[in-house]
PDB file of C-alpha atoms in Angstrom:
ATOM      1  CA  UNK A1150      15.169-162.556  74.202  1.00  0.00           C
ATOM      2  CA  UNK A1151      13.280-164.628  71.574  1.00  0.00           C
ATOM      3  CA  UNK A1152      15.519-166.663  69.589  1.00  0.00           C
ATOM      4  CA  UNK A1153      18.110-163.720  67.589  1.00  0.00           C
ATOM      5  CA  UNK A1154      15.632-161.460  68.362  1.00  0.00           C
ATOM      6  CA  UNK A1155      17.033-158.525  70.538  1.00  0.00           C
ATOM      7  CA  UNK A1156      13.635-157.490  73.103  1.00  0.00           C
ATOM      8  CA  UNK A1157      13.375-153.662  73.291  1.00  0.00           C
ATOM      9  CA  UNK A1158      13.195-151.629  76.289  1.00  0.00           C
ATOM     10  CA  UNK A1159       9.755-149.907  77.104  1.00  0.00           C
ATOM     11  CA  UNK A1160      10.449-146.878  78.679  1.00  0.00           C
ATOM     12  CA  UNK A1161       7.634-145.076  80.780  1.00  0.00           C
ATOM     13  CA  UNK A1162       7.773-142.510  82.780  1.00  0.00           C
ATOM     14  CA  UNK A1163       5.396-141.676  85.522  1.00  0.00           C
ATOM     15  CA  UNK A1164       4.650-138.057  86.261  1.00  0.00           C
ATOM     16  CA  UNK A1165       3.215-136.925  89.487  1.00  0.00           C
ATOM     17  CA  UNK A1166       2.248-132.610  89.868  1.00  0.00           C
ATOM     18  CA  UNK A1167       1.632-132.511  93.833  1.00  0.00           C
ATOM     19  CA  UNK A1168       0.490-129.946  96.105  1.00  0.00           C
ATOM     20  CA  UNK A1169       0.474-130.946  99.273  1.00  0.00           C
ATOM     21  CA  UNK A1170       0.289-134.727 100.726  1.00  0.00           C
ATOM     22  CA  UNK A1171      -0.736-137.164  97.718  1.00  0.00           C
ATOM     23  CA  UNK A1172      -3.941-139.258  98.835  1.00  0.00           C
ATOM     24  CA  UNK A1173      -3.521-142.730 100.461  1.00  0.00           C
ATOM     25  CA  UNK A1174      -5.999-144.426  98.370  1.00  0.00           C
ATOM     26  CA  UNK A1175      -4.103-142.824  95.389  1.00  0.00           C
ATOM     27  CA  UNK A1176      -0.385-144.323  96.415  1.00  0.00           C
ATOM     28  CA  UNK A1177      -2.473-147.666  97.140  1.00  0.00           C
ATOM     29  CA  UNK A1178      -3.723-147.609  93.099  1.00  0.00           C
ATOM     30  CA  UNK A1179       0.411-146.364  92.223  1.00  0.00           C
ATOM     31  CA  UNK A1180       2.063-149.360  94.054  1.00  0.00           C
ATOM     32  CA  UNK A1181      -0.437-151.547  92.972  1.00  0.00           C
ATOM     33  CA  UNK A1182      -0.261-150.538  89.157  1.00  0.00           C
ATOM     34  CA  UNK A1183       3.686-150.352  88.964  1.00  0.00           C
ATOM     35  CA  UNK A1184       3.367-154.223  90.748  1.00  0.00           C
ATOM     36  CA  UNK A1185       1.356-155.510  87.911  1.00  0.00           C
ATOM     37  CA  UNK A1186       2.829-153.813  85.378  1.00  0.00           C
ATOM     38  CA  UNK A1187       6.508-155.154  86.275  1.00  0.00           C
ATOM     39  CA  UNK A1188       4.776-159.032  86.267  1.00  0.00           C
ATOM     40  CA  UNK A1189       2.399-158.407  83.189  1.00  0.00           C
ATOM     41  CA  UNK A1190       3.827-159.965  79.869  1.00  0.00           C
ATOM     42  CA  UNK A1191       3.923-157.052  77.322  1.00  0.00           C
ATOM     43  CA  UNK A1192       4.818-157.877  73.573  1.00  0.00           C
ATOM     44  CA  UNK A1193       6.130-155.858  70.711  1.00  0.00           C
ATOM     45  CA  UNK A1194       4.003-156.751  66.749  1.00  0.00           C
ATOM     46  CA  UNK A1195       6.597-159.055  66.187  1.00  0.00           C
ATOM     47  CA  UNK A1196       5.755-160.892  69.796  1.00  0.00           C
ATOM     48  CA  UNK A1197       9.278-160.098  71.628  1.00  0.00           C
ATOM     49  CA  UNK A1198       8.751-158.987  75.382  1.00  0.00           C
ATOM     50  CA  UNK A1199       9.454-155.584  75.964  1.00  0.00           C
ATOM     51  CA  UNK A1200      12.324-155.204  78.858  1.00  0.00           C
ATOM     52  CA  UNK A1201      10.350-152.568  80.785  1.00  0.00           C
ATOM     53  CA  UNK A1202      11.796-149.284  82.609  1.00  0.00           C
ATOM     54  CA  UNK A1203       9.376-147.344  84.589  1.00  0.00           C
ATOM     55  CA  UNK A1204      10.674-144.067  86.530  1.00  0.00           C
ATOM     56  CA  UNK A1205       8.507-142.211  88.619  1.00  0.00           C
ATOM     57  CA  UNK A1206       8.809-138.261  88.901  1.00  0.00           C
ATOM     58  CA  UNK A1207       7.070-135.820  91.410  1.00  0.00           C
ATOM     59  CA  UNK A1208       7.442-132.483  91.673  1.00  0.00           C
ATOM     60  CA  UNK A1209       5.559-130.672  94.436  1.00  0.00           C
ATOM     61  CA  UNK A1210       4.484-126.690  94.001  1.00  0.00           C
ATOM     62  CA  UNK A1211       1.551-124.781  94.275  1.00  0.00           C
ATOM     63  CA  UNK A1212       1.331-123.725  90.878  1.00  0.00           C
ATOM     64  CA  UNK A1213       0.263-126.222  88.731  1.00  0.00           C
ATOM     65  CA  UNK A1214       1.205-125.109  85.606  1.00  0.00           C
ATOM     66  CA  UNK A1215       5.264-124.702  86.094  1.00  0.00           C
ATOM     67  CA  UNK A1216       4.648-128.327  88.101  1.00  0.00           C
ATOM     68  CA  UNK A1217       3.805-130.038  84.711  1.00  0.00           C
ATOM     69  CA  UNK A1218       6.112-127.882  82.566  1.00  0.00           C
ATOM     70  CA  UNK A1219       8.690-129.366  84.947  1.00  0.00           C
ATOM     71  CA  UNK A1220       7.318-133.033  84.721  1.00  0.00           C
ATOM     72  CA  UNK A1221       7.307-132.888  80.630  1.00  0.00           C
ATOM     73  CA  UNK A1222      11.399-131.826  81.269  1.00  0.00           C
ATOM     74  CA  UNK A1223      11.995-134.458  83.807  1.00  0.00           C
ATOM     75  CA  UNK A1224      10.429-137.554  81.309  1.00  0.00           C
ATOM     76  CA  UNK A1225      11.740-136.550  78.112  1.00  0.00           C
ATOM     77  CA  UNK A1226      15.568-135.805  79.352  1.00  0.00           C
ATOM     78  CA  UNK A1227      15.145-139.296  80.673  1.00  0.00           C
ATOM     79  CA  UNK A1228      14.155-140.506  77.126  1.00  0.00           C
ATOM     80  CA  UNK A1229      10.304-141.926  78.063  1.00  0.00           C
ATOM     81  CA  UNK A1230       8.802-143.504  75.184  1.00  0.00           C
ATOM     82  CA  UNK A1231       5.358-142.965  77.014  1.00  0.00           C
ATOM     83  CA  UNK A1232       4.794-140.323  79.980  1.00  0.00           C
ATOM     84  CA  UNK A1233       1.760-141.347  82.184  1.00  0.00           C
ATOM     85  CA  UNK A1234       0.305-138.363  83.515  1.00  0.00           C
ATOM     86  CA  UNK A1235      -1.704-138.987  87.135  1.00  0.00           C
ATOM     87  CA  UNK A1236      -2.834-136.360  89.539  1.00  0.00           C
ATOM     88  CA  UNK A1237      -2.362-137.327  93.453  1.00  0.00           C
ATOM     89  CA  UNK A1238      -5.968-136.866  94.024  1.00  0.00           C
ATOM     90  CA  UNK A1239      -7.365-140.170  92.439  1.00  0.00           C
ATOM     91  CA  UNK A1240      -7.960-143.684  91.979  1.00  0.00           C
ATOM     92  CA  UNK A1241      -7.414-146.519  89.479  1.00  0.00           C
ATOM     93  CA  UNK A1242      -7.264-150.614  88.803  1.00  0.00           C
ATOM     94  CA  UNK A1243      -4.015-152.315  88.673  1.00  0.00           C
ATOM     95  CA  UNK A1244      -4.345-152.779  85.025  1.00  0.00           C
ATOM     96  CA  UNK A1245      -4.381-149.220  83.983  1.00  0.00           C
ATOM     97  CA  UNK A1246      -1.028-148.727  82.099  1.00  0.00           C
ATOM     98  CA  UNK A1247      -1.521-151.920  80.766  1.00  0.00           C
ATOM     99  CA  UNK A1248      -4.722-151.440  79.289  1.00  0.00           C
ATOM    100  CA  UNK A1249      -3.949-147.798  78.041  1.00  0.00           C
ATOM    101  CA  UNK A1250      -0.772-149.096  76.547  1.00  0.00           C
ATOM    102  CA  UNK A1251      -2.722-151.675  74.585  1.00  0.00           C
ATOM    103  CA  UNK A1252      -4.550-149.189  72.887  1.00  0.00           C
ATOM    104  CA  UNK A1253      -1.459-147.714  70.822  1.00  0.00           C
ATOM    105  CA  UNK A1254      -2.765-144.253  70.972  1.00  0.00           C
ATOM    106  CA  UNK A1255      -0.791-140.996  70.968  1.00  0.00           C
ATOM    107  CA  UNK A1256      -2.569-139.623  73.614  1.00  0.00           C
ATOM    108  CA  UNK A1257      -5.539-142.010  75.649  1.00  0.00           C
ATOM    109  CA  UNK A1258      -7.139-141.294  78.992  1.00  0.00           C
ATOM    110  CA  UNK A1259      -9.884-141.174  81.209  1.00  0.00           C
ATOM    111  CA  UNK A1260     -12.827-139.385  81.799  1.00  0.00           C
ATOM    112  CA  UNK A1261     -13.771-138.802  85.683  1.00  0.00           C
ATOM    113  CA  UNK A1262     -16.452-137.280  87.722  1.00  0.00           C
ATOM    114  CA  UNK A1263     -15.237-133.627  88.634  1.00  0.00           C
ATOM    115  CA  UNK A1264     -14.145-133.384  92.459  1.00  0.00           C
ATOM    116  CA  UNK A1265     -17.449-131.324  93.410  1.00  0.00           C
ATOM    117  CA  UNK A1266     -21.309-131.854  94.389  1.00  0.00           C
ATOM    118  CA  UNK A1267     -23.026-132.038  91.801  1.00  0.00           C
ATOM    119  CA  UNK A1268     -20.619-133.424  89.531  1.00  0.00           C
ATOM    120  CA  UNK A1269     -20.059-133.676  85.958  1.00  0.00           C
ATOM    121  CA  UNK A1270     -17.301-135.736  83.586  1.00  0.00           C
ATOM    122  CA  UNK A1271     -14.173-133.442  82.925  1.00  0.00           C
ATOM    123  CA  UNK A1272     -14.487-134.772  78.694  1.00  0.00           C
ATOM    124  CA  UNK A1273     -16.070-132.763  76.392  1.00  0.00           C
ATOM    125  CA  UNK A1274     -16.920-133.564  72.957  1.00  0.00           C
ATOM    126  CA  UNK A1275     -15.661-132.045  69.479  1.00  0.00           C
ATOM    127  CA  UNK A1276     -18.428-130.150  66.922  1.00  0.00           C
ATOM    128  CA  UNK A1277     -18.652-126.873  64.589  1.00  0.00           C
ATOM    129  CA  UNK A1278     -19.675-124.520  67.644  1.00  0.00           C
ATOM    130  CA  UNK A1279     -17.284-124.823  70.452  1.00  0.00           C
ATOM    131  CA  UNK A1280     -17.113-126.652  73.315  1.00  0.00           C
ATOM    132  CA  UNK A1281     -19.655-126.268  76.513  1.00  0.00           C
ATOM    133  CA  UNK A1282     -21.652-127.804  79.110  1.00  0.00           C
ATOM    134  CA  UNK A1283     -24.119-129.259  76.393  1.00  0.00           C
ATOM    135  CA  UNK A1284     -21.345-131.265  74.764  1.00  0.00           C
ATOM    136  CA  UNK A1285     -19.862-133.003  78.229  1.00  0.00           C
ATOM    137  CA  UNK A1286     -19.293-136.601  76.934  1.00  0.00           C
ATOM    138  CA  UNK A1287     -20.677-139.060  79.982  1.00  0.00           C
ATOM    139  CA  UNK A1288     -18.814-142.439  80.165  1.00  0.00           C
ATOM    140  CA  UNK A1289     -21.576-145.102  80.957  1.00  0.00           C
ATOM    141  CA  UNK A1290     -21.531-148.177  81.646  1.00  0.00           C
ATOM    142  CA  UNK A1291     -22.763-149.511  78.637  1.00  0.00           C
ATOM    143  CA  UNK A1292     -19.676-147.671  76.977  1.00  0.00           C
ATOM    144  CA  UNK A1293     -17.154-149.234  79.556  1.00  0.00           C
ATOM    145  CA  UNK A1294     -18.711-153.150  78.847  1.00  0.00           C
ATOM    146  CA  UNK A1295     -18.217-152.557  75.000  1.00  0.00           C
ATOM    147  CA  UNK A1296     -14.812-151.448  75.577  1.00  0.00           C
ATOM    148  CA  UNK A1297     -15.338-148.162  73.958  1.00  0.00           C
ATOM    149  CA  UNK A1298     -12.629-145.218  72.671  1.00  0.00           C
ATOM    150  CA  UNK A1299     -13.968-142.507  71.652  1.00  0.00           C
ATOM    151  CA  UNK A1300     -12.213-139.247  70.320  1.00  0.00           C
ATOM    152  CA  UNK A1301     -12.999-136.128  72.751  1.00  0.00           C
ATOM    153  CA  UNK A1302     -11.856-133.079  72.353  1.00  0.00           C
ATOM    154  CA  UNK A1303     -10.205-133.200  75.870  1.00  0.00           C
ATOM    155  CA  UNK A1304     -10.130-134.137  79.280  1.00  0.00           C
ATOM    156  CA  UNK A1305      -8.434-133.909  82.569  1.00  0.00           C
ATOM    157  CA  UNK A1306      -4.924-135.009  83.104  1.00  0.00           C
ATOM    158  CA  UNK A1307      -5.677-136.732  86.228  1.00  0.00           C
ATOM    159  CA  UNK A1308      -5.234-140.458  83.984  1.00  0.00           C
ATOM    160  CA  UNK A1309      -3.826-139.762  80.702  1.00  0.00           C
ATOM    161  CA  UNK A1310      -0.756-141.545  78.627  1.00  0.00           C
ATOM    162  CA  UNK A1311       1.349-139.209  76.352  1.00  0.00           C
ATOM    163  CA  UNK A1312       3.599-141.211  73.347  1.00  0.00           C
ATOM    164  CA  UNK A1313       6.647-138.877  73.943  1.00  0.00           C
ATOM    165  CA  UNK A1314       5.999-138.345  70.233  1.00  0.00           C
ATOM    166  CA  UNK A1315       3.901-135.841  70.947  1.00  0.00           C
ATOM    167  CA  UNK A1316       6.155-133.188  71.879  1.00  0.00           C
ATOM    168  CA  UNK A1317       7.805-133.443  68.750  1.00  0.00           C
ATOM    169  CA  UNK A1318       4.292-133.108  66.787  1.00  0.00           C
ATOM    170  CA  UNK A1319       3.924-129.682  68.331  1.00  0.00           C
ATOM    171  CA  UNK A1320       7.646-128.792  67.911  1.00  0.00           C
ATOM    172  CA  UNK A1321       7.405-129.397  64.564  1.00  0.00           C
ATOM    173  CA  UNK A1322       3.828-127.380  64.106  1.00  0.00           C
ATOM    174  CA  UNK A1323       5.155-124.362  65.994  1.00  0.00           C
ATOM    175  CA  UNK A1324       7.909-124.624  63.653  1.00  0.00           C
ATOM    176  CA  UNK A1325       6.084-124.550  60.738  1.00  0.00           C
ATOM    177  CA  UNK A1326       2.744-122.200  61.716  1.00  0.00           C
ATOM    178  CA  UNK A1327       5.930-119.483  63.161  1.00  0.00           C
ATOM    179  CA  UNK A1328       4.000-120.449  66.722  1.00  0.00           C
ATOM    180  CA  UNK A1329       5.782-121.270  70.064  1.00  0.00           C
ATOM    181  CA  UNK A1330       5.888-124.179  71.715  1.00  0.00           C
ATOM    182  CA  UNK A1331       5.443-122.512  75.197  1.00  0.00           C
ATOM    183  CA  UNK A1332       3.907-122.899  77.291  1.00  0.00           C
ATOM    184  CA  UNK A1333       2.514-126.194  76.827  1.00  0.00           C
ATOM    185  CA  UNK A1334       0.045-125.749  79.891  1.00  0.00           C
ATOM    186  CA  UNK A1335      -1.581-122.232  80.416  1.00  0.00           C
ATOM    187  CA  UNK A1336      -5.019-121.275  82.502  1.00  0.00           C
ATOM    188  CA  UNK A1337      -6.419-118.686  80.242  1.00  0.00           C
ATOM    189  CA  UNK A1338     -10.105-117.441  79.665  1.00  0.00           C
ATOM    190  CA  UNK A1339     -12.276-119.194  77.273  1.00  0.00           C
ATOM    191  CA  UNK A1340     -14.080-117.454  74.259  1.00  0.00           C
ATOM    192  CA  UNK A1341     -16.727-115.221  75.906  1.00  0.00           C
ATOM    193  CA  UNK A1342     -13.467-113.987  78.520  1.00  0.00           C
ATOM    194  CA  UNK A1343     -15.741-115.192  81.265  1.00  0.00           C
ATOM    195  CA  UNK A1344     -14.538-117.914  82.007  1.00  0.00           C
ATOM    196  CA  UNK A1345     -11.371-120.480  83.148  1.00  0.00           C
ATOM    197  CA  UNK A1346     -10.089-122.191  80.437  1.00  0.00           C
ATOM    198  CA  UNK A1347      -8.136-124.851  82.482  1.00  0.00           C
ATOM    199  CA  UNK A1348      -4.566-125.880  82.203  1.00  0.00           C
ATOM    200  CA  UNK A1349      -5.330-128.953  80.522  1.00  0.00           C
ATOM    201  CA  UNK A1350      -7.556-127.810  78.049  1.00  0.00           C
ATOM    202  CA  UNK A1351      -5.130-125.332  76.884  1.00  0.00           C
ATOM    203  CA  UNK A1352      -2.690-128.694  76.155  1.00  0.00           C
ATOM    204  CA  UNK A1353      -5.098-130.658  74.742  1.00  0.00           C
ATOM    205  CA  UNK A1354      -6.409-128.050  72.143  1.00  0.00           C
ATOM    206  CA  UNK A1355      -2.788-127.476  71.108  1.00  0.00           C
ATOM    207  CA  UNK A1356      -2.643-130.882  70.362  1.00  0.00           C
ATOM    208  CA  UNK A1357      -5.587-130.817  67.901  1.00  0.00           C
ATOM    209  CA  UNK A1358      -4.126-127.861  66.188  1.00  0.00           C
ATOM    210  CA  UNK A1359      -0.730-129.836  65.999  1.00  0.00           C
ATOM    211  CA  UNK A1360      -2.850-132.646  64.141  1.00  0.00           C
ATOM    212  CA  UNK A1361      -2.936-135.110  67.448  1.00  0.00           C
ATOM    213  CA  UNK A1362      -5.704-136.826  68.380  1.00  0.00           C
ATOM    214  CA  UNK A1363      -7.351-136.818  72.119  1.00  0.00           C
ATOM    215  CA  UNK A1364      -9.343-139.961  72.708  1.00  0.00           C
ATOM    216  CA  UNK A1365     -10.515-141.446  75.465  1.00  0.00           C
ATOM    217  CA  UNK A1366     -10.780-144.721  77.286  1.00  0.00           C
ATOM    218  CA  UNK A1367     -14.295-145.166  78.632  1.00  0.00           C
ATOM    219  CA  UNK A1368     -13.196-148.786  79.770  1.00  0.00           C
ATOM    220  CA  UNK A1369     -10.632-147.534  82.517  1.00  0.00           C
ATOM    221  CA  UNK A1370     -12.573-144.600  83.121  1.00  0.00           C
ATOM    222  CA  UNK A1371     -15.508-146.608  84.519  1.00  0.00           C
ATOM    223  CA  UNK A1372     -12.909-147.945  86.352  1.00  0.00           C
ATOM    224  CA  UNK A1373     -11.142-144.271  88.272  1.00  0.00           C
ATOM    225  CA  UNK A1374     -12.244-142.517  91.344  1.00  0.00           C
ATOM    226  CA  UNK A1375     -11.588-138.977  92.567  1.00  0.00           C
ATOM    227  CA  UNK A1376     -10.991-138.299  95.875  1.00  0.00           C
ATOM    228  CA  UNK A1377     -12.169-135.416  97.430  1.00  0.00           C
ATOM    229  CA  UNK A1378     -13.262-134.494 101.101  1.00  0.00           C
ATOM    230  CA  UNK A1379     -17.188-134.415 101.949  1.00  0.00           C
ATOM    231  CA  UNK A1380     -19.422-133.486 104.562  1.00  0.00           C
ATOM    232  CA  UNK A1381     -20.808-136.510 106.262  1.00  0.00           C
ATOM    233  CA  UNK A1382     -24.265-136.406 108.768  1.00  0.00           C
ATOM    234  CA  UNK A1383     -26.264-138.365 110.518  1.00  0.00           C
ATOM    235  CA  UNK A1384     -29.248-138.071 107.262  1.00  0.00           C
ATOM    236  CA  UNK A1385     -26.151-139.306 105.240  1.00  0.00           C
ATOM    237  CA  UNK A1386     -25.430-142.683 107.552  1.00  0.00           C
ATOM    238  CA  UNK A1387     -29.380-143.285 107.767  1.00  0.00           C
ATOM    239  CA  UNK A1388     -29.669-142.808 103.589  1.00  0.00           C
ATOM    240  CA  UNK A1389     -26.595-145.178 103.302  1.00  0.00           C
ATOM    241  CA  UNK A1390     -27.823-148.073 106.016  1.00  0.00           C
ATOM    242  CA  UNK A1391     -28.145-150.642 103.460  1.00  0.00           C
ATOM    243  CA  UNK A1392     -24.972-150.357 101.413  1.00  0.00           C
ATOM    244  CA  UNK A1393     -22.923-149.936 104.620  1.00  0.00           C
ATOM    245  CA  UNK A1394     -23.717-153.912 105.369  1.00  0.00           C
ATOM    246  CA  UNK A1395     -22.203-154.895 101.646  1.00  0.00           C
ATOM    247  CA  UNK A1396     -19.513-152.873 102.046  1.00  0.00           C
ATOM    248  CA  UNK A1397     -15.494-153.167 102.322  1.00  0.00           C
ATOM    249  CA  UNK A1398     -15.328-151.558 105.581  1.00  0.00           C
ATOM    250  CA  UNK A1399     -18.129-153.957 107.040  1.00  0.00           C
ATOM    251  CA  UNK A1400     -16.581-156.704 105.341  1.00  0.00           C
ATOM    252  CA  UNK A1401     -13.454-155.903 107.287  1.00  0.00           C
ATOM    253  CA  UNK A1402     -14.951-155.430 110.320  1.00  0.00           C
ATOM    254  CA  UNK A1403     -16.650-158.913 110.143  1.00  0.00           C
ATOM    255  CA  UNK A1404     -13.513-160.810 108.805  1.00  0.00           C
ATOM    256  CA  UNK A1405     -11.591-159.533 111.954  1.00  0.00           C
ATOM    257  CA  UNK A1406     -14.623-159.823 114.870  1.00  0.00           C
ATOM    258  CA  UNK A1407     -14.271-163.685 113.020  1.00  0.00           C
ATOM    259  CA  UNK A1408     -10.255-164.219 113.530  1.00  0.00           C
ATOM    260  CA  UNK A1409     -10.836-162.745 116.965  1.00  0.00           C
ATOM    261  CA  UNK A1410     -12.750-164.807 117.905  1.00  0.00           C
ATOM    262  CA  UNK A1411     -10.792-168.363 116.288  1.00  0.00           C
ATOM    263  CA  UNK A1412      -8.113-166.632 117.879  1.00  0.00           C
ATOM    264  CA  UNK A1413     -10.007-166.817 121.226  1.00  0.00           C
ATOM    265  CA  UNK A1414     -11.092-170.454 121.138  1.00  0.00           C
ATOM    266  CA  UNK A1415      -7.449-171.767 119.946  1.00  0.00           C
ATOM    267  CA  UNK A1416      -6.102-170.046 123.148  1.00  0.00           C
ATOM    268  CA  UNK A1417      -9.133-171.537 125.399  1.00  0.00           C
ATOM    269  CA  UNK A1418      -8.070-174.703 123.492  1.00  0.00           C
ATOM    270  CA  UNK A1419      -4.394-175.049 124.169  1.00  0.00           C
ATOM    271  CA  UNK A1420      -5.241-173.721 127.787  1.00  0.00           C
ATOM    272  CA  UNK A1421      -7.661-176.904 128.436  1.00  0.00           C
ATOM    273  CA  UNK A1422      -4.743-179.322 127.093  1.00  0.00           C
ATOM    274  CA  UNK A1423      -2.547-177.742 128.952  1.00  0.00           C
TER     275      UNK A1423
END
């Protein structure tokens, strides 16, 4: 409450498509991000703190599509004003729905590597021809340090933040182009009928034709991981010996061999005085 002002309630709802056990790394970035997002001081234009409502849904299935077709139900019965779309399988900072939220977008998200060796971004860019491989859009660093947005013509739904908005936008253009609304997520074949035209894709260009905009966040994208399982040998240790000594896991290792061992010395300690 600010003065007579009455605050308004932020609604977001957090929608989780799972197939299987979600990654640990990936419920590590979820607790963390609903933690600083319940502390972080969000304000409407007029400067009045939002009272914030977050609601986490999961629905587990092996097909993907019906997963987020139930997700889309679960949010918007529950009256989100935003729906935060994450996949199980990755990683982000703290500050992601903050930061996304800042940027007052209808739809905002992140670019990430694809979960596969070689690997390539999952964005692709918008022009005359199509879209292909020659029109990936890379986020760079020198994109994430100038705090860049740039409008894409899609990308994965791994990170992404829907206004609820949306979903009436593409009511309203089925409506009017005699279209259908559903299915909002399909896997289809792409022009040439060669290839996968993934779920999200599918979503995303319906959104374009609806007159939304896709754009994406290359400053939180710098900032996700994927996680995906790799084969690890003994040319991989030997090629990684030098970042293995500035790493996390060494710098565990080395902060507990050191409590060990103050451990050890206050015990040989009291045992002399005693």
């Amino acid at each position: 409450m600010k003065g007579d002002t009455v605050s308004k309630t932020l609604k977001v709802a957090i929608c989780i498509p799972c197939y299987g056990d979600p990654k640990a790394k990936f419920m590590q970035s979820l607790l963390n991000m609903v933690n600083y997002f319940h502390v972080s001081q969000l304000q409407d234009a007029d400067g009045t703190p939002y009272v914030k409502e977050v609601e986490t849904f999961i629905v587990s299935g092996s097909m993907l599509t019906e997963c987020r077709h139930r997700l889309i139900a679960e949010a918007l019965a529950w009256e989100a004003d935003w729906i935060l779309c994450l996949d199980a399988d990755h990683t982000f900072p703290p500050q992601t729905l903050d930061m996304l939220l800042q940027r007052n977008l209808p739809i905002v998200g992140c670019n990430y590597a694809r979960r596969q060796i070689p690997t390539a971004p999952t964005a692709a860019k918008l022009n005359s021809v199509g879209i292909g491989w020659e029109n990936l859009v890379y986020t760079t660093k020198e994109k994430a340090d100038a705090n860049e947005v740039e409008e894409v013509a899609h990308l994965g739904m791994g990170v992404v933040l829907l206004k609820a908005t949306v979903f009436d936008a593409l009511a309203y253009h089925a409506e009017q182009t005699g279209g259908s609304l559903m299915p909002l997520f399909q896997f289809t074949t792409n022009d040439t009928g060669k290839a996968i035209k993934g779920e999200d894709v599918w979503f995303f260009d319906k959104c374009r034709a609806a007159g939304v905009p896709v754009h994406c966040d290359h400053h939180v994208s710098w900032l996700v991981g994927h996680c995906m399982d790799t084969i690890i040998t003994n040319a991989t240790a030997w090629e990684h010996r030098g970042m293995w000594e500035k790493s996390p896991e060494a710098d565990a290792i080395n902060k507990f061999e050191a409590k060990a061992t103050e451990l050890d010395n206050r015990a040989r300690l009291e045992g002399q005085a005693a």
